[in-house]
Coordinates of C-alpha atoms in Angstrom, one line a residue:
Chain A
E1 CA 119.6 106.1 89.4
D2 CA 120.9 102.7 90.4
A3 CA 124.5 102.6 91.7
G4 CA 124.0 99.1 93.1
S5 CA 122.1 97.3 95.8
C6 CA 123.5 97.1 99.3
L7 CA 122.8 95.3 102.5
A8 CA 123.8 97.1 105.6
T9 CA 124.0 95.9 109.2
V10 CA 123.7 98.7 111.7
L11 CA 124.7 98.3 115.3
Y12 CA 123.8 100.9 117.9
P13 CA 126.3 100.9 120.9
K14 CA 124.8 101.5 124.3
K15 CA 126.9 104.6 124.9
K16 CA 126.1 107.7 122.8
S17 CA 128.2 107.3 119.7
P18 CA 127.5 106.8 116.0
P19 CA 126.2 103.4 114.9
V20 CA 128.6 100.9 113.5
V21 CA 127.7 100.2 109.9
S22 CA 128.9 97.4 107.7
I23 CA 127.8 97.3 104.1
K24 CA 128.0 94.7 101.4
C25 CA 127.1 95.9 97.9
S26 CA 126.4 94.0 94.7
D27 CA 125.7 94.8 91.1
T28 CA 127.7 98.0 91.6
K29 CA 128.4 100.4 88.9
D30 CA 131.9 100.4 87.5
K31 CA 134.2 102.6 89.7
K32 CA 135.4 104.4 86.6
E33 CA 131.9 105.2 85.6
I34 CA 131.0 106.6 89.1
L35 CA 134.0 108.9 88.9
E36 CA 132.9 110.0 85.5
E37 CA 129.5 110.9 86.8
D38 CA 131.0 112.7 89.8
K39 CA 133.2 114.7 87.4
R40 CA 130.1 115.7 85.4
L41 CA 128.4 116.8 88.6
Y42 CA 131.5 118.7 89.6
Q43 CA 131.7 120.5 86.2
R44 CA 128.1 121.6 86.5
I45 CA 129.0 123.4 89.7
R46 CA 132.3 124.8 88.4
H47 CA 130.8 126.1 85.2
Q48 CA 128.6 128.6 87.1
T49 CA 129.9 132.1 86.7
K50 CA 128.7 133.4 90.1
P51 CA 128.9 131.6 93.5
I52 CA 125.8 129.5 93.8
T53 CA 123.2 130.4 96.4
G54 CA 119.7 129.0 97.0
K55 CA 117.0 128.6 99.6
N56 CA 114.2 126.2 100.3
I57 CA 115.3 123.2 98.2
P58 CA 113.0 121.6 97.3
D59 CA 110.4 124.3 97.4
S60 CA 107.0 123.8 99.1
Y61 CA 105.8 121.9 96.1
G62 CA 108.7 119.5 96.0
I63 CA 110.3 121.1 93.1
I64 CA 114.1 121.4 92.7
E65 CA 115.4 123.8 90.1
P66 CA 117.6 121.9 87.6
A67 CA 120.4 124.3 88.2
L68 CA 120.4 123.5 91.9
E69 CA 120.3 119.7 91.6
P70 CA 124.0 119.2 92.1
V71 CA 123.9 121.3 95.2
W72 CA 121.0 119.3 96.4
A73 CA 122.8 116.1 95.7
L74 CA 125.8 117.2 97.8
A75 CA 123.5 118.2 100.6
V76 CA 121.9 114.8 100.7
A77 CA 125.3 113.1 100.9
G78 CA 126.7 115.6 103.4
S79 CA 123.7 115.5 105.7
S80 CA 123.7 111.7 105.7
S81 CA 127.0 112.0 107.7
I82 CA 125.3 114.3 110.2
M83 CA 122.4 111.8 110.5
W84 CA 124.8 108.9 110.9
E85 CA 126.4 110.7 113.8
K86 CA 123.2 111.6 115.5
S87 CA 121.3 108.3 115.0
T88 CA 120.6 106.1 118.0
E89 CA 118.4 103.1 118.6
T90 CA 115.6 105.5 119.4
F91 CA 116.3 108.5 117.3
R92 CA 116.3 108.5 113.5
Y93 CA 116.5 111.2 110.9
S94 CA 115.6 112.2 107.4
L95 CA 116.6 115.2 105.4
A96 CA 113.4 117.4 105.2
Q97 CA 114.7 120.4 103.3
V98 CA 117.7 122.5 102.5
K99 CA 116.8 125.8 104.0
A100 CA 119.7 127.7 102.5
V101 CA 123.0 127.2 100.6
K102 CA 125.8 129.5 99.8
Q103 CA 129.0 128.6 97.9
W104 CA 132.4 129.7 99.1
L105 CA 134.8 130.1 96.1
R106 CA 138.2 128.6 96.7
K107 CA 141.5 129.2 95.0
D108 CA 142.1 125.4 94.6
D109 CA 139.9 122.9 92.8
F110 CA 137.7 122.0 95.7
V111 CA 134.1 123.2 95.8
E112 CA 132.8 124.4 99.1
F113 CA 129.4 125.1 100.4
D114 CA 127.7 126.4 103.5
Y115 CA 124.3 124.8 104.2
T116 CA 121.5 125.2 106.6
V117 CA 119.7 121.8 106.4
L118 CA 116.5 120.8 108.2
L119 CA 116.4 117.3 109.6
H120 CA 113.2 115.5 110.6
E121 CA 113.7 113.6 113.9
I122 CA 111.6 110.6 114.8
P123 CA 110.0 110.0 117.2
T124 CA 109.9 113.5 118.5
Q125 CA 108.7 114.8 115.1
E126 CA 111.0 117.8 115.6
I127 CA 112.6 119.7 112.8
I128 CA 116.3 120.2 113.7
S129 CA 118.2 122.9 112.0
C130 CA 121.8 122.1 111.3
H131 CA 124.6 124.2 109.9
M132 CA 126.8 122.2 107.5
R133 CA 130.1 123.1 105.8
L134 CA 130.9 120.8 103.0
T135 CA 134.0 120.4 100.8
W136 CA 134.4 118.2 97.8
L137 CA 136.5 117.2 94.8
P138 CA 135.7 114.1 92.7
G139 CA 137.8 111.2 93.7
H140 CA 138.1 112.5 97.2
P141 CA 135.9 111.7 100.2
L142 CA 133.3 114.4 101.1
K143 CA 134.5 116.6 104.0
V144 CA 131.6 117.6 106.3
K145 CA 131.6 119.8 109.4
H146 CA 128.3 120.4 111.2
F147 CA 126.6 122.1 114.1
C148 CA 123.0 121.4 115.0
A149 CA 120.9 123.7 117.0
S150 CA 119.9 122.3 120.3
Q151 CA 116.3 121.5 121.0
S152 CA 114.4 121.6 124.2
H153 CA 111.7 119.0 123.5
G154 CA 110.6 118.4 127.1
T155 CA 109.9 114.8 126.0
D156 CA 110.7 111.8 128.2
E157 CA 113.4 110.8 125.7
G158 CA 116.7 112.5 126.3
S159 CA 116.6 115.8 124.4
G160 CA 119.0 116.1 121.6
A161 CA 121.2 118.9 122.8
E162 CA 123.7 118.9 120.0
S163 CA 126.9 120.8 120.2
G164 CA 130.3 120.6 118.7
S165 CA 131.2 119.9 115.1
A166 CA 132.5 116.8 113.5
A167 CA 135.6 117.6 111.6
G168 CA 136.3 115.8 108.4
A169 CA 133.9 112.9 108.7
P170 CA 133.7 111.4 105.2
A171 CA 130.2 110.4 104.3
E172 CA 131.2 108.0 101.6
K173 CA 134.0 107.8 99.0
G174 CA 133.6 110.1 96.1
A175 CA 129.9 110.9 96.8
S176 CA 128.2 108.8 94.1
F177 CA 124.6 109.5 93.3
Chain B
Q1 CA 113.8 95.0 65.8
L2 CA 115.7 96.1 68.8
D3 CA 116.3 99.8 69.3
L4 CA 120.0 100.4 68.8
W5 CA 121.4 103.4 70.7
K6 CA 125.1 102.7 70.1
P7 CA 126.3 102.5 67.5
L8 CA 123.4 104.0 65.5
Q9 CA 123.6 101.6 62.5
P10 CA 123.7 97.8 62.7
E11 CA 126.5 97.7 60.1
D12 CA 128.7 99.7 62.6
I13 CA 128.6 96.9 65.2
R14 CA 132.1 95.6 65.9
A15 CA 133.2 92.6 67.9
G16 CA 134.9 93.7 71.1
E17 CA 133.1 97.0 71.2
D18 CA 130.3 98.2 73.4
L19 CA 126.7 97.9 72.2
H20 CA 123.9 99.9 73.7
I21 CA 120.3 98.8 73.1
R22 CA 116.9 99.8 74.5
V23 CA 114.8 96.8 75.4
P24 CA 111.0 97.1 75.7
A25 CA 109.9 96.2 79.2
P26 CA 108.1 93.0 78.5
L27 CA 111.2 91.6 76.7
V28 CA 113.8 92.4 79.4
Q29 CA 114.0 89.0 81.0
E30 CA 114.0 87.2 77.6
V31 CA 116.9 89.3 76.4
K32 CA 118.8 88.8 79.6
D33 CA 118.3 85.0 79.4
S34 CA 119.4 85.0 75.8
L35 CA 122.6 86.9 76.6
D36 CA 123.4 84.6 79.5
Q37 CA 122.9 81.6 77.3
H38 CA 125.3 83.0 74.7
M39 CA 127.8 83.8 77.5
M40 CA 127.7 87.5 76.7
S41 CA 128.2 89.9 79.6
Y42 CA 125.9 92.9 79.9
R43 CA 125.0 95.7 82.3
V44 CA 121.8 97.7 82.7
L45 CA 122.7 101.3 82.1
I46 CA 119.2 102.8 82.4
P47 CA 116.6 100.6 84.3
D48 CA 113.6 102.7 83.3
V49 CA 113.7 105.0 80.3
Q50 CA 110.2 106.2 80.7
K51 CA 111.0 107.4 84.2
L52 CA 113.9 109.6 82.8
V53 CA 111.6 111.0 80.2
D54 CA 108.9 111.9 82.7
Q55 CA 111.5 113.4 85.0
S56 CA 112.8 115.6 82.3
M57 CA 109.4 117.1 81.6
P58 CA 108.9 120.6 83.1
R59 CA 106.1 120.7 85.6
E60 CA 103.7 122.7 83.5
R61 CA 103.8 120.4 80.6
S62 CA 103.4 117.2 82.6
S63 CA 101.5 114.6 80.6
Y64 CA 99.4 113.8 83.5
R65 CA 97.1 116.7 83.9
Q66 CA 94.0 115.2 85.4
V67 CA 91.3 117.8 85.0
S68 CA 87.9 117.2 86.5
G69 CA 85.6 120.2 85.9
G70 CA 88.7 122.4 85.8
Y71 CA 90.2 121.2 89.1
V72 CA 93.8 119.9 88.9
Y73 CA 94.1 117.0 91.2
T74 CA 97.8 116.5 90.5
E75 CA 98.7 119.8 92.2
Y76 CA 98.6 120.9 95.8
H77 CA 95.9 123.4 96.6
P78 CA 95.7 126.0 99.3
M79 CA 92.7 126.0 101.7
E80 CA 90.7 128.6 99.9
E81 CA 90.7 126.4 96.8
I82 CA 89.8 123.3 98.8
Y83 CA 86.8 125.1 100.3
Q84 CA 85.7 126.1 96.8
W85 CA 86.3 122.6 95.6
M86 CA 84.0 121.1 98.2
T87 CA 81.2 123.5 97.2
Q88 CA 81.7 122.6 93.6
I89 CA 81.8 118.8 94.3
Q90 CA 78.5 119.0 96.1
K91 CA 77.0 121.2 93.3
N92 CA 78.1 118.9 90.5
N93 CA 77.1 115.6 92.3
S94 CA 74.2 116.7 94.4
E95 CA 72.4 113.3 94.0
L96 CA 75.3 111.7 95.9
V97 CA 77.1 114.4 97.9
T98 CA 76.1 116.6 100.7
Q99 CA 78.4 119.0 102.6
H100 CA 78.1 119.3 106.3
I101 CA 79.6 121.3 109.1
L102 CA 81.7 119.4 111.6
G103 CA 82.7 122.3 113.8
K104 CA 85.2 125.1 114.0
T105 CA 88.9 125.4 114.3
F106 CA 90.7 127.4 116.9
E107 CA 91.0 130.4 114.5
N108 CA 87.3 130.1 113.9
R109 CA 87.4 128.5 110.5
T110 CA 84.6 126.1 109.5
M111 CA 85.4 122.4 109.3
Y112 CA 83.4 120.7 106.6
Y113 CA 83.0 117.1 105.7
L114 CA 81.4 115.5 102.6
Q115 CA 78.8 112.8 102.9
I116 CA 78.9 110.6 99.8
G117 CA 76.5 107.8 99.0
Q118 CA 73.1 107.0 97.6
P119 CA 70.4 108.5 99.7
S120 CA 68.3 106.0 101.6
N121 CA 65.5 106.0 104.1
K122 CA 67.2 103.3 106.1
P123 CA 70.2 104.2 108.2
K124 CA 73.4 103.3 106.4
K125 CA 76.7 102.0 107.7
I126 CA 79.6 104.5 107.5
I127 CA 83.2 104.6 106.5
W128 CA 85.0 107.7 107.8
M129 CA 88.2 109.1 106.4
D130 CA 90.0 112.2 107.5
C131 CA 93.1 113.8 106.0
G132 CA 95.4 116.6 107.0
I133 CA 95.5 116.2 110.8
H134 CA 99.2 117.2 110.5
A135 CA 99.7 120.4 108.6
R136 CA 102.9 119.6 106.7
E137 CA 101.6 116.3 105.3
W138 CA 100.2 117.8 102.1
I139 CA 99.9 114.6 100.2
S140 CA 97.2 113.6 102.7
P141 CA 94.5 116.3 101.8
A142 CA 95.6 115.8 98.1
F143 CA 94.7 112.2 98.5
C144 CA 91.2 112.9 100.1
Q145 CA 90.4 115.1 97.1
W146 CA 91.6 112.6 94.6
F147 CA 89.7 109.9 96.4
V148 CA 86.4 111.8 96.2
K149 CA 87.0 112.6 92.5
E150 CA 87.8 108.9 91.7
I151 CA 84.7 107.6 93.5
L152 CA 82.4 110.1 91.9
Q153 CA 83.9 109.8 88.4
N154 CA 83.6 106.0 88.4
Y155 CA 80.3 105.6 90.3
K156 CA 78.3 105.0 87.2
S157 CA 80.9 102.9 85.3
D158 CA 82.3 100.8 88.1
P159 CA 79.8 98.2 89.6
K160 CA 81.9 97.8 92.8
I161 CA 81.8 101.5 93.5
H162 CA 78.2 101.7 92.6
R163 CA 77.3 98.9 95.1
F164 CA 79.6 100.5 97.6
L165 CA 77.8 103.8 97.6
Q166 CA 74.5 102.0 97.6
N167 CA 75.2 100.1 100.7
L168 CA 77.4 102.5 102.6
D169 CA 78.0 106.2 103.2
L170 CA 81.4 107.6 102.9
Y171 CA 82.3 110.5 105.1
V172 CA 85.4 112.4 104.0
L173 CA 87.0 115.3 106.0
P174 CA 89.6 116.6 103.5
V175 CA 91.4 118.9 105.9
L176 CA 91.1 118.4 109.7
N177 CA 93.8 120.8 110.8
I178 CA 92.8 123.7 108.7
D179 CA 94.6 126.4 110.7
G180 CA 97.8 124.4 110.6
Y181 CA 97.5 123.7 106.9
I182 CA 97.1 127.3 106.1
Y183 CA 100.1 128.1 108.3
S184 CA 102.2 125.6 106.4
W185 CA 101.3 127.4 103.2
E186 CA 101.9 130.9 104.5
E187 CA 104.6 130.7 107.2
D188 CA 106.3 127.4 107.8
R189 CA 106.1 124.5 105.3
L190 CA 107.1 122.0 108.0
W191 CA 104.5 123.0 110.7
R192 CA 102.7 120.0 112.2
K193 CA 100.4 121.1 115.0
N194 CA 97.3 123.3 115.2
R195 CA 97.5 126.9 116.0
S196 CA 96.1 127.3 119.5
P197 CA 98.2 129.5 121.7
Y198 CA 99.7 128.5 125.1
E199 CA 101.9 130.2 127.7
N200 CA 100.4 133.6 127.2
G201 CA 100.7 133.4 123.4
T202 CA 104.4 132.7 123.4
C203 CA 104.0 129.2 122.1
Y204 CA 101.6 127.7 119.6
G205 CA 100.1 124.4 118.6
T206 CA 99.0 121.1 120.0
D207 CA 99.7 117.9 118.1
L208 CA 96.1 116.9 117.4
N209 CA 97.1 113.3 117.0
R210 CA 98.2 113.2 120.6
N211 CA 95.1 115.0 121.9
F212 CA 92.5 112.3 121.7
N213 CA 91.2 110.6 124.8
S214 CA 93.1 107.3 124.4
S215 CA 95.5 106.9 127.2
W216 CA 96.1 110.6 126.8
G217 CA 99.4 111.9 128.0
S218 CA 101.0 108.6 128.8
V219 CA 103.7 107.9 126.2
G220 CA 105.4 109.5 123.2
V221 CA 104.2 112.9 124.1
S222 CA 105.4 116.1 125.6
F223 CA 103.8 118.4 128.1
N224 CA 105.8 121.3 126.8
C225 CA 104.1 123.5 124.2
S226 CA 107.3 124.0 122.2
S227 CA 107.4 120.3 121.3
D228 CA 106.0 119.0 118.1
V229 CA 104.3 116.2 120.0
F230 CA 102.7 118.5 122.6
C231 CA 99.5 116.7 123.7
G232 CA 97.6 119.8 124.7
S233 CA 96.3 120.8 128.2
G234 CA 94.1 117.8 128.5
P235 CA 92.3 115.2 126.3
E236 CA 90.2 116.9 123.7
S237 CA 91.5 120.3 124.8
E238 CA 91.5 121.4 121.1
P239 CA 88.4 122.4 119.2
E240 CA 89.4 120.4 116.2
T241 CA 89.7 117.3 118.3
R242 CA 86.4 117.9 120.0
A243 CA 84.6 118.4 116.6
V244 CA 85.8 115.1 115.3
A245 CA 85.3 113.2 118.6
Q246 CA 81.8 114.5 119.2
F247 CA 80.7 113.5 115.7
I248 CA 82.2 110.1 115.7
K249 CA 80.7 109.4 119.2
S250 CA 77.3 110.4 117.9
K251 CA 77.6 108.0 114.9
K252 CA 79.5 105.3 116.7
S253 CA 77.1 102.4 116.2
D254 CA 77.0 103.0 112.5
I255 CA 80.7 103.4 111.7
L256 CA 82.3 100.3 110.3
C257 CA 85.7 101.6 109.5
Y258 CA 87.8 104.6 110.4
L259 CA 90.7 105.8 108.3
T260 CA 93.1 108.6 109.0
I261 CA 95.6 109.6 106.4
H262 CA 99.1 110.8 107.1
S263 CA 102.6 110.9 105.6
Y264 CA 105.2 109.7 105.3
G265 CA 106.5 106.2 105.8
Q266 CA 104.5 103.9 103.6
L267 CA 102.8 102.1 106.5
I268 CA 99.3 100.8 107.4
L269 CA 99.2 101.1 111.1
T270 CA 96.7 99.3 113.4
P271 CA 95.9 100.0 117.0
Y272 CA 97.5 100.6 119.4
G273 CA 100.2 103.2 119.8
S274 CA 99.9 103.5 123.5
T275 CA 100.6 99.9 124.3
T276 CA 101.9 96.8 122.6
E277 CA 98.9 94.8 123.9
P278 CA 97.1 93.7 120.7
P279 CA 93.5 94.8 120.3
S280 CA 90.8 92.1 120.6
N281 CA 90.2 91.8 116.9
N282 CA 93.9 92.0 115.9
E283 CA 93.7 89.1 113.5
E284 CA 90.9 90.7 111.5
L285 CA 92.6 94.1 111.6
M286 CA 95.9 92.6 110.3
Q287 CA 94.2 90.5 107.6
V288 CA 92.3 93.4 106.1
A289 CA 95.4 95.6 106.3
K290 CA 97.6 93.0 104.6
E291 CA 95.2 92.7 101.8
A292 CA 95.1 96.4 101.4
A293 CA 98.9 96.6 101.3
A294 CA 99.1 93.8 98.7
A295 CA 96.6 95.6 96.5
L296 CA 98.6 98.8 96.9
T297 CA 101.8 97.2 95.9
G298 CA 100.1 95.7 92.9
K299 CA 99.6 99.1 91.4
H300 CA 103.1 100.7 91.2
G301 CA 105.2 98.3 93.2
T302 CA 105.4 100.5 96.2
S303 CA 105.8 98.5 99.3
Y304 CA 103.9 99.3 102.5
R305 CA 104.6 97.7 105.9
V306 CA 101.7 96.7 108.1
G307 CA 101.4 96.4 111.8
S308 CA 100.7 97.9 115.2
T309 CA 101.9 101.4 115.7
A310 CA 103.7 100.6 118.9
L311 CA 105.6 97.8 117.3
I312 CA 106.6 99.1 113.9
L313 CA 106.7 102.9 114.4
Y314 CA 106.9 104.2 117.9
S315 CA 104.8 104.5 121.0
N316 CA 102.4 107.3 121.3
S317 CA 99.2 108.0 123.1
G318 CA 96.2 110.2 122.3
S319 CA 96.0 109.2 118.6
S320 CA 92.6 109.4 116.8
R321 CA 93.1 105.8 115.5
D322 CA 93.5 104.4 119.0
W323 CA 90.6 106.4 120.5
V324 CA 88.2 105.3 117.7
H325 CA 89.0 101.7 118.3
M326 CA 88.7 102.1 122.1
I327 CA 85.2 103.4 121.8
G328 CA 84.2 100.3 119.9
I329 CA 84.7 100.9 116.2
P330 CA 86.3 97.6 114.9
L331 CA 88.4 98.7 112.0
S332 CA 90.6 101.6 112.6
Y333 CA 93.7 102.4 110.5
T334 CA 96.4 105.1 110.1
F335 CA 97.8 105.3 106.6
E336 CA 101.2 106.8 106.2
L337 CA 101.5 107.6 102.5
R338 CA 104.7 108.0 100.4
D339 CA 107.6 108.2 100.7
T340 CA 110.1 106.7 103.1
G341 CA 112.2 109.8 103.6
A342 CA 113.9 110.8 100.4
H343 CA 111.4 113.7 100.0
G344 CA 109.5 113.1 103.2
F345 CA 106.9 115.8 103.8
I346 CA 107.8 117.7 100.7
L347 CA 106.6 115.2 98.2
P348 CA 106.8 116.6 94.7
A349 CA 103.5 117.1 93.0
N350 CA 104.4 114.7 90.3
Q351 CA 104.0 111.9 92.8
I352 CA 100.4 112.9 93.7
Q353 CA 98.9 110.8 90.9
P354 CA 100.9 107.5 91.5
T355 CA 100.5 107.8 95.3
C356 CA 96.7 108.3 95.0
E357 CA 96.3 105.7 92.3
E358 CA 98.0 103.0 94.4
T359 CA 96.2 104.1 97.6
M360 CA 92.8 103.8 95.9

């Protein structure tokens, strides 16, 4: 679904740190409408009677169960923040699959999930496994903490030995899909 | 005349209130222009209604069930079924198709290719296409199967295809990395390499597309078996690589064009990956590729980028595409099919048809 079209400039600093991104969007959806959609997504999650769990999303055939779509959508948004932090001029990432997800029920209104996401790393072609803890409430920025398993590629490029978590790095405002 | 979605009745239309209408695709621009002319502001709520309808269809009842003699080309098939399919295809099209053995995989499975074309007593020029060199790229073997089906189905009715098969032979290898493909079905959907063991069986798999004898081991590879771009113990160390290389070498003077199908990225890649030095016939390579990309975009609007691997993707040595060109075959291309990362390797089956249609 179209939320707008955006042009982004991405600058990779020489030292290892996330790229600097500046975005200009046009034809954007009404902010009110975005919030409404977020609320609908949120309700779909809240209406479940048991804590949501899942694995292999999508499955081998590319199918996502409709009931798990909201959870998938949040995974996409959350892992984009992991990928932003890991990206460099030579390394880029895509979300390959959500290996596992488990919901943590909270007393307040926030929804919280524990994910194992698999990122595809170019040019090493490696599949990196990351643990992601995500918290969300419509109208609030997504909170993402992550920890990616370190890889020993043996390639000439510096191996991505990832450690430490990024506390509260908001991926975008009010995760709009 | 216009399909009113809100309100439901024209008589309920009120000034100052929202109006929702569905506009047929060919009229969209006209309607937009007319609204602009009358200074009426509007917003597109749903850009493609049909897409939403298709998405809401459950997989089994998808309206696009292409059945050719019972085989469903819009689904992914395990290796057993692909073996059976090859036998069937030859059986049903014996005047055009013969199945041949190329060699064996590490785990001793037979690699078959299909030779498609009108038999002739003169030697014919060849176009070679292989799919599935990387296990997880399922859309690639799906495309090879689709391609064969399309060619055979339209051989009689399409004069271009008819002439094509008269003048040329098509050699199609639907799954090159059979062991890896099976492994991606049974154990690890995101497996890439073959399944040959190293380090006393503690580590598996060579990246077959780093294993060819084209500047082998020089760039974009790893000498560590645990890497997904491990180039093997030496050029052509893997039986699958040797099977392909031996065959292509033997037919070298007759092969016009070499195509190797991968995913994802939506790219048509020309030699080389191992260096940014352009190949001698770069202009020709680029021109043909650009025309292919344009034709592809014409089908469903999917955009493909064209260029040398080292420039638009990343440097890598030992690729089949590079090797083929280095031994003298003029046109050599890697196709990276859909998509650009949203689904990546796990492309949903409902995209098999549009992907294959545009790539045809």
